[in-house]
Short mmCIF file of C-alpha atoms in Angstrom, two decimals:
data_model
loop_
_atom_site.label_atom_id
_atom_site.label_comp_id
_atom_site.label_asym_id
_atom_site.label_seq_id
_atom_site.Cartn_x
_atom_site.Cartn_y
_atom_site.Cartn_z
CA MET D 1 -1.80 97.14 -130.32
CA ASN D 2 -5.09 97.93 -128.98
CA ALA D 3 -4.08 100.03 -125.88
CA GLU D 4 -7.22 99.20 -123.93
CA LYS D 5 -6.02 95.81 -123.53
CA GLU D 6 -4.33 94.96 -120.30
CA VAL D 7 -4.02 91.76 -119.96
CA ILE D 8 -3.65 89.02 -123.12
CA LEU D 9 -3.99 85.46 -122.83
CA ILE D 10 -2.70 83.33 -125.59
CA GLY D 11 -2.88 79.93 -125.39
CA GLU D 12 -1.15 77.57 -127.77
CA LEU D 13 0.18 74.02 -127.88
CA ALA D 14 2.26 72.49 -130.17
CA VAL D 15 2.71 75.48 -132.28
CA ARG D 16 6.06 75.18 -133.84
CA GLU D 17 8.58 77.30 -131.78
CA LYS D 18 6.98 78.79 -128.64
CA VAL D 19 10.32 80.79 -128.21
CA LEU D 20 10.00 82.17 -131.51
CA LEU D 21 6.54 83.40 -131.02
CA ARG D 22 7.53 84.91 -127.44
CA MET D 23 10.61 86.72 -129.11
CA SER D 24 8.17 88.01 -131.85
CA LEU D 25 5.95 89.18 -129.31
CA GLU D 26 8.56 90.72 -126.98
CA SER D 27 9.95 92.72 -130.07
CA PHE D 28 6.22 93.88 -130.95
CA CYS D 29 5.81 95.11 -127.65
CA ILE D 30 9.05 97.13 -126.99
CA MET J 1 4.48 94.65 -121.43
CA ASN J 2 5.35 91.49 -119.46
CA ILE J 3 5.58 88.27 -121.05
CA VAL J 4 4.58 85.83 -118.52
CA GLN J 5 4.83 81.91 -119.16
CA VAL J 6 2.37 79.65 -117.83
CA ASP J 7 4.96 77.13 -117.77
CA ASP J 8 6.39 78.72 -114.94
CA PHE J 9 3.36 78.31 -112.72
CA GLN J 10 3.11 74.77 -113.54
CA CYS J 11 6.72 74.39 -112.01
CA LEU J 12 5.15 76.38 -109.20
CA VAL J 13 2.16 74.59 -108.28
CA GLU J 14 3.72 70.93 -109.04
CA ALA J 15 6.51 72.03 -106.29
CA ALA J 16 4.48 73.71 -104.03
CA THR J 17 1.30 71.20 -103.90
CA LYS J 18 0.92 67.90 -102.48
CA GLU J 19 -0.53 65.22 -104.50
CA CYS J 20 -3.31 64.60 -101.90
CA ASP J 21 -4.62 67.97 -102.16
CA TYR J 22 -4.01 68.58 -106.09
CA PRO J 23 -4.00 65.11 -107.41
CA VAL J 24 -4.18 66.20 -111.04
CA PHE J 25 -0.96 68.55 -110.87
CA HIS J 26 0.97 65.49 -110.16
CA TYR J 27 -0.64 62.60 -112.02
CA TRP J 28 1.68 62.73 -115.02
CA LYS J 29 4.85 62.97 -112.90
CA ASN J 30 3.92 60.35 -110.33
CA HIS J 31 1.76 57.79 -112.41
CA PHE J 32 3.57 58.39 -116.02
CA GLU J 33 3.18 54.57 -117.01
CA GLU J 34 -0.58 54.45 -115.93
CA ALA J 35 -1.17 57.72 -117.55
CA CYS J 36 0.70 56.31 -120.68
CA ARG J 37 -1.70 53.46 -120.64
CA GLN J 38 -4.94 55.33 -120.52
CA SER J 39 -7.36 55.98 -123.49
CA ILE J 40 -7.10 59.20 -125.35
CA GLU J 41 -10.39 60.45 -123.97
CA LYS J 42 -9.02 59.72 -120.45
CA LYS J 43 -5.80 61.61 -121.48
CA LEU J 44 -7.61 64.58 -122.73
CA GLU J 45 -9.89 64.56 -119.44
CA ILE J 46 -6.77 64.73 -117.45
CA MET J 47 -5.25 67.65 -119.23
CA THR J 48 -8.72 69.63 -119.29
CA SER J 49 -8.82 68.86 -115.65
CA TYR J 50 -5.24 70.18 -115.10
CA ALA J 51 -6.18 73.45 -117.12
CA ASP J 52 -9.05 73.76 -114.93
CA GLU J 53 -7.35 73.57 -111.83
CA LEU J 54 -4.51 75.82 -112.71
CA SER J 55 -7.16 78.46 -113.71
CA VAL J 56 -7.96 79.08 -110.19
CA PHE J 57 -4.27 80.48 -109.70
CA LEU J 58 -3.86 82.00 -112.97
CA ASN J 59 -7.04 83.82 -112.35
CA ILE J 60 -5.30 85.32 -109.07
CA ILE J 61 -2.04 86.33 -111.37
CA VAL J 62 -4.49 88.12 -113.83
CA LYS J 63 -6.43 90.12 -111.30
CA ASN J 64 -3.40 91.08 -109.61
CA HIS J 65 -1.69 92.62 -112.82
CA LEU J 66 -5.30 94.29 -113.67
CA GLU J 67 -5.16 95.90 -110.06
CA GLU J 68 -1.71 96.91 -110.39
CA LYS J 69 -2.07 98.36 -113.57
CA ARG J 70 0.72 96.26 -114.67
CA PRO J 71 0.07 95.11 -118.36
CA MET J 72 0.70 91.54 -119.30
CA ILE J 73 0.87 89.00 -121.92
CA LEU J 74 0.13 85.57 -120.27
CA GLU J 75 1.22 82.61 -122.72
CA GLY J 76 1.23 78.89 -122.76
CA ASP J 77 -0.74 75.80 -122.88
CA PHE J 78 -3.06 75.05 -119.88
CA ILE J 79 -4.95 78.37 -120.54
CA SER J 80 -8.29 77.09 -119.74
CA PRO J 81 -11.28 77.98 -121.84
CA CYS J 82 -13.30 78.32 -118.72
CA LEU J 83 -10.83 80.87 -117.41
CA CYS J 84 -10.99 82.93 -120.58
CA LYS J 85 -15.00 82.83 -120.70
CA LYS J 86 -14.74 83.78 -117.02
CA LEU J 87 -12.64 87.01 -117.31
CA LEU J 88 -14.56 87.74 -120.71
CA GLU J 89 -17.73 87.99 -118.94
CA ASP J 90 -16.58 89.77 -115.61
CA ALA J 91 -18.08 92.99 -116.34
CA SER J 92 -15.97 94.71 -113.51
CA ILE J 93 -12.89 94.32 -115.82
CA LYS J 94 -14.74 94.46 -119.40
CA GLY J 95 -12.57 95.41 -122.09
CA ARG J 96 -9.40 95.10 -120.34
CA VAL J 97 -8.58 91.34 -120.94
CA ALA J 98 -8.16 89.73 -124.50
CA CYS J 99 -8.22 85.84 -124.80
CA ILE J 100 -6.83 84.09 -128.12
CA PHE J 101 -5.78 80.36 -128.80
CA VAL J 102 -3.35 79.62 -131.53
CA THR J 103 -4.31 76.62 -133.25
CA GLU J 104 -2.69 73.80 -135.23
CA ASP J 105 -5.32 71.46 -137.13
CA SER J 106 -2.95 69.02 -138.52
CA LYS J 107 -1.67 66.21 -136.49
CA ASP J 108 0.95 65.66 -138.96
CA GLN J 109 2.32 69.11 -138.71
CA ILE J 110 2.15 68.75 -134.56
CA ILE J 111 4.49 65.64 -135.04
CA LYS J 112 6.73 67.62 -137.16
CA ASN J 113 6.62 70.49 -134.64
CA TYR J 114 7.64 68.33 -131.67
CA GLU J 115 10.31 66.83 -133.83
CA MET J 116 11.82 70.40 -134.87
CA ARG J 117 11.38 71.47 -131.42
CA GLU J 118 12.59 68.36 -129.22
CA GLY J 119 14.44 66.11 -131.69
CA SER J 120 12.39 63.12 -131.47
CA ILE J 121 9.06 61.61 -133.09
CA GLN J 122 6.47 62.03 -130.45
CA GLU J 123 3.28 60.44 -132.27
CA GLU J 124 0.89 59.68 -128.90
CA ARG J 125 1.85 63.11 -127.56
CA ALA J 126 0.90 65.00 -130.97
CA GLU J 127 -2.40 62.96 -130.95
CA LEU J 128 -3.31 64.11 -127.36
CA SER J 129 -2.21 67.79 -128.68
CA PHE J 130 -4.63 67.48 -131.75
CA HIS J 131 -7.44 66.60 -129.49
CA TYR J 132 -6.63 69.12 -127.11
CA ASN J 133 -6.64 71.45 -129.94
CA ASN J 134 -9.86 70.51 -131.10
CA TRP J 135 -11.43 70.66 -127.48
CA LEU J 136 -10.26 74.23 -127.36
CA LYS J 137 -11.48 75.07 -130.50
CA GLU J 138 -15.01 73.55 -129.28
CA GLN J 139 -14.99 75.26 -126.06
CA SER J 140 -14.30 78.67 -127.56
CA GLN J 141 -17.30 78.44 -130.09
CA GLY J 142 -19.71 80.95 -129.16
CA THR J 143 -17.40 82.93 -126.95
CA ASP J 144 -15.43 86.07 -127.05
CA ILE J 145 -12.36 84.15 -127.47
CA LYS J 146 -10.36 84.83 -130.66
CA LEU J 147 -8.96 81.74 -132.58
CA ILE J 148 -5.93 82.26 -134.68
CA SER J 149 -4.47 79.56 -137.05
CA SER J 150 -0.69 79.14 -136.40
CA ARG J 151 0.05 78.85 -140.19
CA PRO J 152 1.35 80.89 -141.84
CA TRP J 153 4.06 81.14 -139.22
CA GLU J 154 5.48 84.09 -140.50
CA THR J 155 2.32 86.07 -140.06
CA ALA J 156 0.93 84.55 -136.91
CA VAL J 157 2.09 87.57 -134.49
CA GLN J 158 0.82 90.08 -136.96
CA ARG J 159 -2.55 88.24 -137.11
CA ILE J 160 -3.05 88.16 -133.42
CA MET J 161 -2.16 91.96 -132.97
CA GLU J 162 -4.98 92.55 -135.39
CA THR J 163 -7.37 90.59 -133.78
CA LEU J 164 -6.72 92.70 -130.36
#
């Protein structure tokens, strides 16, 4: 991930499983 | 990095504000049958108004995280393109914020998504989501907001990260 970005806004709607996306993002950020 | 959900702020503003002060936050909940009878254009207008009204509050949250140097991913629907444009054009925080909309261009797929997520067919809701998706794309044209297709789902997160 680009370390310069401190805040990332991700807008999504009805994109399958939001929970899955969140979990993926969380695992990516650890 | 903190993952912050817009849904939480929706709960908060709907509980902490009054309809007379912020009518759009309370319209769907308090006038559900009337809302359902509205045209798709009016429903979309209500939805975009909600996003724009909420952006005032989300802007405060974003600025606070930047000031405190606490990185954050803010995720969810009702992230307004206006808010994104405002943040991306703000010279005082230039380069510190990224904005991405994950899109789904097939109404049939949105219907399937709601069915998978919530177990019921919701054609009217999917119709509105489809129009809202198109509105987000239109509003993002000519801006620094990034658009990412939700499919293939397996690579969505990787593609988001590559965009940053």
